[in-house]
Tab-separated table of C-alpha atoms in Angstrom:
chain	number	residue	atom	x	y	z
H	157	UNK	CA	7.989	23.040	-6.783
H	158	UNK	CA	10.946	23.598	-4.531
H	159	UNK	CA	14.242	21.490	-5.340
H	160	UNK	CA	15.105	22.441	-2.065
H	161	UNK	CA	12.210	20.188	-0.235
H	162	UNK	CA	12.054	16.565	-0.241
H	163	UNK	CA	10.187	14.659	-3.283
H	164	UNK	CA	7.300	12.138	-2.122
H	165	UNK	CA	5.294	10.430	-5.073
H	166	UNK	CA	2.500	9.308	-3.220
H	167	UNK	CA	-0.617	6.928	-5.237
H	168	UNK	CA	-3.215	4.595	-3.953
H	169	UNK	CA	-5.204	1.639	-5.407
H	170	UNK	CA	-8.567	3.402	-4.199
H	171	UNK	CA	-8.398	6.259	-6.739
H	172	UNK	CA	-7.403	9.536	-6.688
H	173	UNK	CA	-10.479	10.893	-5.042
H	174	UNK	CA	-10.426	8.261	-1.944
H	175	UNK	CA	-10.453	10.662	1.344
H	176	UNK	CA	-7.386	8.098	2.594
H	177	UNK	CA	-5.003	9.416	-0.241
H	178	UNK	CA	-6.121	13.039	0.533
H	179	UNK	CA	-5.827	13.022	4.424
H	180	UNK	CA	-2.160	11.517	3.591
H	181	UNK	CA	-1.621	14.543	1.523
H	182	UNK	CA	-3.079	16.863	3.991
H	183	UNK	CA	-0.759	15.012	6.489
H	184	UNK	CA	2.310	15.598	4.867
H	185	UNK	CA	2.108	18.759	2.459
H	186	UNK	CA	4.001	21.115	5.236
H	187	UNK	CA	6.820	18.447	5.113
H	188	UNK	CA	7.557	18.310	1.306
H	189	UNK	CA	6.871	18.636	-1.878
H	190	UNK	CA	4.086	16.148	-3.175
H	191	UNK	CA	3.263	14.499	-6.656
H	192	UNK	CA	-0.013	12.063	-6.486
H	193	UNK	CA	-0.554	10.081	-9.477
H	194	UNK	CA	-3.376	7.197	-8.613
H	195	UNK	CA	-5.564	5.446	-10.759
H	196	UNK	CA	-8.614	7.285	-11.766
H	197	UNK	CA	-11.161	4.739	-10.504
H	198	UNK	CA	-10.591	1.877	-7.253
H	199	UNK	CA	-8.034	-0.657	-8.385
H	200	UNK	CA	-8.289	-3.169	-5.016
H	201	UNK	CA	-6.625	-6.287	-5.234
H	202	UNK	CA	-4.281	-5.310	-8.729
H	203	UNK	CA	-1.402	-5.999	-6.677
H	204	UNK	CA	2.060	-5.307	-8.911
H	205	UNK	CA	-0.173	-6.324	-12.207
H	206	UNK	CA	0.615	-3.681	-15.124
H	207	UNK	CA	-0.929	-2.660	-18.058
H	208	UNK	CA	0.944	-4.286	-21.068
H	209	UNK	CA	-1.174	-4.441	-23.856
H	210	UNK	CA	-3.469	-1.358	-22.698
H	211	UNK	CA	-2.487	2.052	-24.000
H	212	UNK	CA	-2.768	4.618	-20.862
H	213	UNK	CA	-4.375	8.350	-20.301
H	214	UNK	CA	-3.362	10.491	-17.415
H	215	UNK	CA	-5.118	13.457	-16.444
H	216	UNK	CA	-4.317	16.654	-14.430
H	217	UNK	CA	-6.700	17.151	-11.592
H	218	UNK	CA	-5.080	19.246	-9.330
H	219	UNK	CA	-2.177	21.728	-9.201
H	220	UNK	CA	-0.831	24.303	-6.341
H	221	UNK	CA	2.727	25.483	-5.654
H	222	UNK	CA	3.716	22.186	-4.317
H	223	UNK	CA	1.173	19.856	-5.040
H	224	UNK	CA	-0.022	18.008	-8.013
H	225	UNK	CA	-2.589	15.494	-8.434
H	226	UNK	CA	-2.809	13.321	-11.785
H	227	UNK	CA	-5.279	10.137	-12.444
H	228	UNK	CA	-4.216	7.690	-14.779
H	229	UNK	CA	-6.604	5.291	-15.910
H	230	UNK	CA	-4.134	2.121	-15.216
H	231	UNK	CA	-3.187	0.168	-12.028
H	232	UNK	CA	-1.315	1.469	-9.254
H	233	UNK	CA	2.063	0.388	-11.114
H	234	UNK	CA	1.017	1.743	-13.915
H	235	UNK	CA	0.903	5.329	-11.713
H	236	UNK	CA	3.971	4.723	-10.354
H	237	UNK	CA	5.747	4.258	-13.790
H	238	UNK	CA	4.410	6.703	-15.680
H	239	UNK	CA	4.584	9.096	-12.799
H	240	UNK	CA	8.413	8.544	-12.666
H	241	UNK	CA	8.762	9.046	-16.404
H	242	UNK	CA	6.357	11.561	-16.891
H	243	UNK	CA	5.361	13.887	-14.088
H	244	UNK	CA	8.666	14.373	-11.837
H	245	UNK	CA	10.646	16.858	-13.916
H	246	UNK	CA	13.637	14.464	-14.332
H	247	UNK	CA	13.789	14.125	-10.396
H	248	UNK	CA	14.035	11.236	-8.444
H	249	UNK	CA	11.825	10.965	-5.419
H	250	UNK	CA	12.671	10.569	-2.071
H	251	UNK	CA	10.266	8.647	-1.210
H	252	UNK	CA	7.323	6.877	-2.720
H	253	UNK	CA	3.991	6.157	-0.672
H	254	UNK	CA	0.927	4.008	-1.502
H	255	UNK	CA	-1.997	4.747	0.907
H	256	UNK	CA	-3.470	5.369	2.698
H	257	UNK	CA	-5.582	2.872	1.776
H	258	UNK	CA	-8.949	1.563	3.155
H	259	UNK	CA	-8.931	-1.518	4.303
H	260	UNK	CA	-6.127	-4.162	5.833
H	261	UNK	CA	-3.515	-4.966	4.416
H	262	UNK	CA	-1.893	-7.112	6.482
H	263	UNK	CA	-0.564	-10.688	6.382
H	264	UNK	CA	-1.315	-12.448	3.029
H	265	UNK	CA	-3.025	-9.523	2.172
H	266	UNK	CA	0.675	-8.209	1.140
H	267	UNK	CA	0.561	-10.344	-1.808
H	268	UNK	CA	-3.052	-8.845	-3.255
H	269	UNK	CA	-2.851	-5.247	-2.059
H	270	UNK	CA	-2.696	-2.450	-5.099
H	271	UNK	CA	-1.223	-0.209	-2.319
H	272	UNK	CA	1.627	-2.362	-1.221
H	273	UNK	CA	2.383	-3.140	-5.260
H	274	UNK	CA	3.071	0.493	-5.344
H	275	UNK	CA	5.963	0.437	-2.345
H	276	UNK	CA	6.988	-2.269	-4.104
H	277	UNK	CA	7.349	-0.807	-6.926
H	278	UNK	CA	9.234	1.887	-5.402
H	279	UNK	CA	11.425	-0.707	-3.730
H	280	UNK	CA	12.403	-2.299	-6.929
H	281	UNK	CA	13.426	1.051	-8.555
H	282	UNK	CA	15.848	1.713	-4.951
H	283	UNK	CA	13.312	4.308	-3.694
H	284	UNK	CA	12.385	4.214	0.293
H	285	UNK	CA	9.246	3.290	-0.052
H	286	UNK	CA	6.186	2.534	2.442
H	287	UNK	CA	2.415	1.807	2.259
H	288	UNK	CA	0.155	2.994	4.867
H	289	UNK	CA	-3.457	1.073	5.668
H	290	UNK	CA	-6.135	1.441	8.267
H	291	UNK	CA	-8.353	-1.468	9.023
H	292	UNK	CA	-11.879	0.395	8.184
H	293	UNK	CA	-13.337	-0.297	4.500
H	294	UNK	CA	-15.345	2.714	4.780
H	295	UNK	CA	-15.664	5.522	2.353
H	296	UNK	CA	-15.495	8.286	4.917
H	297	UNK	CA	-13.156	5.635	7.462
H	298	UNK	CA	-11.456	8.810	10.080
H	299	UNK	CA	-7.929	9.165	9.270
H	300	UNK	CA	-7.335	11.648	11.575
H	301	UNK	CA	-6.184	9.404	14.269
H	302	UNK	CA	-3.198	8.573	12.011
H	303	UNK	CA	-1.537	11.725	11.800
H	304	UNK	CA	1.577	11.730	14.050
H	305	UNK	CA	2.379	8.348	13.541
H	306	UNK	CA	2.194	8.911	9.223
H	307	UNK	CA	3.935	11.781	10.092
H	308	UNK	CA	6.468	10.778	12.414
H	309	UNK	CA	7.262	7.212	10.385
H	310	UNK	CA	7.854	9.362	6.958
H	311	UNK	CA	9.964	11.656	8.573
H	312	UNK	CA	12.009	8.960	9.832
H	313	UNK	CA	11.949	7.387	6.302
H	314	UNK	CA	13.224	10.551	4.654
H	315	UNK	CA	15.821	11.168	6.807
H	316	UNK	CA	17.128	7.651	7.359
H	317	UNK	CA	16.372	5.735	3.896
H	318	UNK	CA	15.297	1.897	3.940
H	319	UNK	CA	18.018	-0.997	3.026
H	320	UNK	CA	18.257	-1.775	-0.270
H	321	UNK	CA	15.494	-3.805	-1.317
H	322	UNK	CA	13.122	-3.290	2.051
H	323	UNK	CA	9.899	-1.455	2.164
H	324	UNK	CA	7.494	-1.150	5.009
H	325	UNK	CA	4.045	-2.005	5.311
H	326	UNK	CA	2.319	-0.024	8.166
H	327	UNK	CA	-0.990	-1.038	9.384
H	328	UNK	CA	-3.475	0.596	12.134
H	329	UNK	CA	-6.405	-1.015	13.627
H	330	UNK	CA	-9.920	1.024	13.802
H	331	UNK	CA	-9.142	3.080	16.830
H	332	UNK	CA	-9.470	6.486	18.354
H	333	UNK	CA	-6.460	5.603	19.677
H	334	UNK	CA	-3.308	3.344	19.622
H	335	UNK	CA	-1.394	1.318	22.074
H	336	UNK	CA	1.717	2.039	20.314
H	337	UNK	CA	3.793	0.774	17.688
H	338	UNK	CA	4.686	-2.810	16.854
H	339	UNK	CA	7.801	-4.035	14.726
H	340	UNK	CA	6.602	-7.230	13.800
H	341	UNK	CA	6.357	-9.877	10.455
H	342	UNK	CA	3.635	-11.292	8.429
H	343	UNK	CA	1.276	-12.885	9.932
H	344	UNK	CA	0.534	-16.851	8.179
H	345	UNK	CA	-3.167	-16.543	7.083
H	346	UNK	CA	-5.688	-18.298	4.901
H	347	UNK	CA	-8.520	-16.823	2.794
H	348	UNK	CA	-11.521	-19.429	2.542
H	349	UNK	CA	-14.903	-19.263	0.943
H	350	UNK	CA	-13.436	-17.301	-1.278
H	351	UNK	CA	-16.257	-17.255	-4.607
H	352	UNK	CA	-19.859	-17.079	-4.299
H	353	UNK	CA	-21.775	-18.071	-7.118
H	354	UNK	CA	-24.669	-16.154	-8.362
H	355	UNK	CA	-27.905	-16.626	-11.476
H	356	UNK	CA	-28.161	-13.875	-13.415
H	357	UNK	CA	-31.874	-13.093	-14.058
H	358	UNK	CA	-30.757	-13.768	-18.207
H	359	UNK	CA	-30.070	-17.115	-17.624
H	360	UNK	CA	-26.273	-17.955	-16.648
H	361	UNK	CA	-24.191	-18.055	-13.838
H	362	UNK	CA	-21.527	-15.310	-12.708
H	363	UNK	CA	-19.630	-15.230	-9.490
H	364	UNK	CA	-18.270	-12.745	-6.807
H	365	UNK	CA	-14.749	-12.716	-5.627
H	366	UNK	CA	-14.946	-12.483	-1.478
H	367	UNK	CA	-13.811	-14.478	1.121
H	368	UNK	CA	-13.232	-15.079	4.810
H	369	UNK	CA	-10.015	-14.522	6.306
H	370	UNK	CA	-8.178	-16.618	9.218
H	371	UNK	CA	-5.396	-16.459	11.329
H	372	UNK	CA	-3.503	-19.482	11.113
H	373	UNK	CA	-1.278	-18.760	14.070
H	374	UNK	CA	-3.267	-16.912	16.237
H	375	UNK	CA	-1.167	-17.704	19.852
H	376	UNK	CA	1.865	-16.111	17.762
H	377	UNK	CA	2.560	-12.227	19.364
H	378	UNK	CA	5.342	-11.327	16.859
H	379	UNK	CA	2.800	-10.647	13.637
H	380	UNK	CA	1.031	-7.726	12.268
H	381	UNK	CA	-2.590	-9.421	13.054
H	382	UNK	CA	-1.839	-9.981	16.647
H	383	UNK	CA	-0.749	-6.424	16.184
H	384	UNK	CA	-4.028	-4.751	14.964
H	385	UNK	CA	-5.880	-7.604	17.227
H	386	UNK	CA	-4.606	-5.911	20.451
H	387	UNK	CA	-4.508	-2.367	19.138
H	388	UNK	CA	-1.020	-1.172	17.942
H	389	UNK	CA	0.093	0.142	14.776
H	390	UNK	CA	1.842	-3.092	13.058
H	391	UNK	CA	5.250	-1.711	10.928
H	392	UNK	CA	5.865	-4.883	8.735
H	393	UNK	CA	9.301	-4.305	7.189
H	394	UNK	CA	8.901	-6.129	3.765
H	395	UNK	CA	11.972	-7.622	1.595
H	396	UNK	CA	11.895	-7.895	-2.156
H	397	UNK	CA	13.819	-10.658	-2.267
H	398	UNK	CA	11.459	-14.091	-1.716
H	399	UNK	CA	14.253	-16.439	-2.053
H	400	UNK	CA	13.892	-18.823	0.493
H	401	UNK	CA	17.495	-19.227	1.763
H	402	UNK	CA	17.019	-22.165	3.653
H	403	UNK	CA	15.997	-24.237	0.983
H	404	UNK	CA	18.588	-23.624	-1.307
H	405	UNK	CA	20.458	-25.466	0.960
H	406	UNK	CA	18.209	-28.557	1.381
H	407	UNK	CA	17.856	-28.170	-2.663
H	408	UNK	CA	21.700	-28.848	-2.674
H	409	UNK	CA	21.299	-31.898	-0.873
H	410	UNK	CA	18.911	-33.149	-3.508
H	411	UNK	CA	21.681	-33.839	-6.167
H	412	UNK	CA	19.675	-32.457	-8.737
């Protein structure tokens, strides 16, 4: 690898074989060097969770003049972690990147998303981070759309940084093509209906994890849903910090 190109880390929480993580890589091998370490099967919904009490493998899948690929058989922290201790050569990236993932990732969904727990990740160790997600669950979702607009917000990442203790979520509607690009925050949302219960044919009962999403402010045109809803790319900058401010204040007042 070339010490003389910019460092992205880049993992996922569909696996290392997901075509999102390798149309990212396809996107942005002519504009630096890139290390992938993602977890070696889907890891949806892991959020920032880490292994703790698991020992770890990682694997080499992949390996060119400036491109490596490992799997690791933990959560998408766990890749980010091990791939800073273990598969950088004592550098530093210049940027990390979870994505790109299939699937939203929008509102709430901030909060569940393996591929926003790895920009966070990367935010909490002071690395520019961002996570990119298209609204299509499907295996072979078209990426291609994407390009520029991956292309043009990493570049602007890697030459500008992120504030201490930002990251950005990015998030693109299933389109041929976008209306532009909207700054906006996270959306208020509910997820309802949320288990279904099941018999197994052995006698006992088992459930699925699912759910129904709504919009709980859906006249509001500042969020990322109203966003994707009217077909622009939603850029979500995302703080670190959740200390609400405001109540801190009112908590004063309380004479506890």
């Amino acid at each position: 690898m070339n010490e003389n190109r910019p460092l992205i880390l880049v993992s996922n929480d569909d696996g290392y074989h997901a075509k999102g993580i390798n149309a990212l890589i396809d996107m942005l091998k002519d504009m630096a060097d890139i290390v992938v370490c993602a977890p070696e099967s889907a890891r949806s919904g892991f959020a920032t969770a880490f292994s703790a009490t698991t020992p770890l493998r990682l694997k080499l899948r992949r390996e060119e003049e400036s491109y490596r690929m490992w799997s690791c058989s933990g959560t998408p922290v766990d890749c980010v972690k091990l791939a800073l201790h273990e598969n950088l050569c004592g550098r530093t990236p210049d940027m990390i990147i979870g994505g790109i993932n299939h699937g939203d990732n929008a509102s709430v969904n901030t909060h569940y998303s393996g591929t926003m727990g790895v920009a966070i990740e990367g935010c909490l160790k002071y690395i520019p981070s961002v996570a990119f997600s298209l609204c299509d669950h499907s295996g072979d979702a078209d990426f291609e759309p994407l390009r520029p607009y991956v292309r043009r917000i990493t570049g602007e990442v890697l030459r500008r940084g992120l504030p201490k203790g930002v990251c950005l979520n990015v998030n693109f509607p299933r389109l041929k093509e976008f209306n532009g690009v909207r700054i906006c925050r996270m959306a208020m949302g509910t997820w309802y209906n949320e288990c279904v219960k099941m018999r197994h044919p052995s006698g006992y009962d088992y459930y699925w994890m699912v759910g129904d999403y709504r919009n709980d402010e859906p006249q509001s045109d500042d969020t990322d849903n109203w966003a994707l809803a009217h077909g622009y790319v939603a850029v979500t900058p995302t703080r670190i910090d959740v200390t609400s401010y405001d109540t801190m204040e009112e908590l004063r007042g309380w004479g506890l």
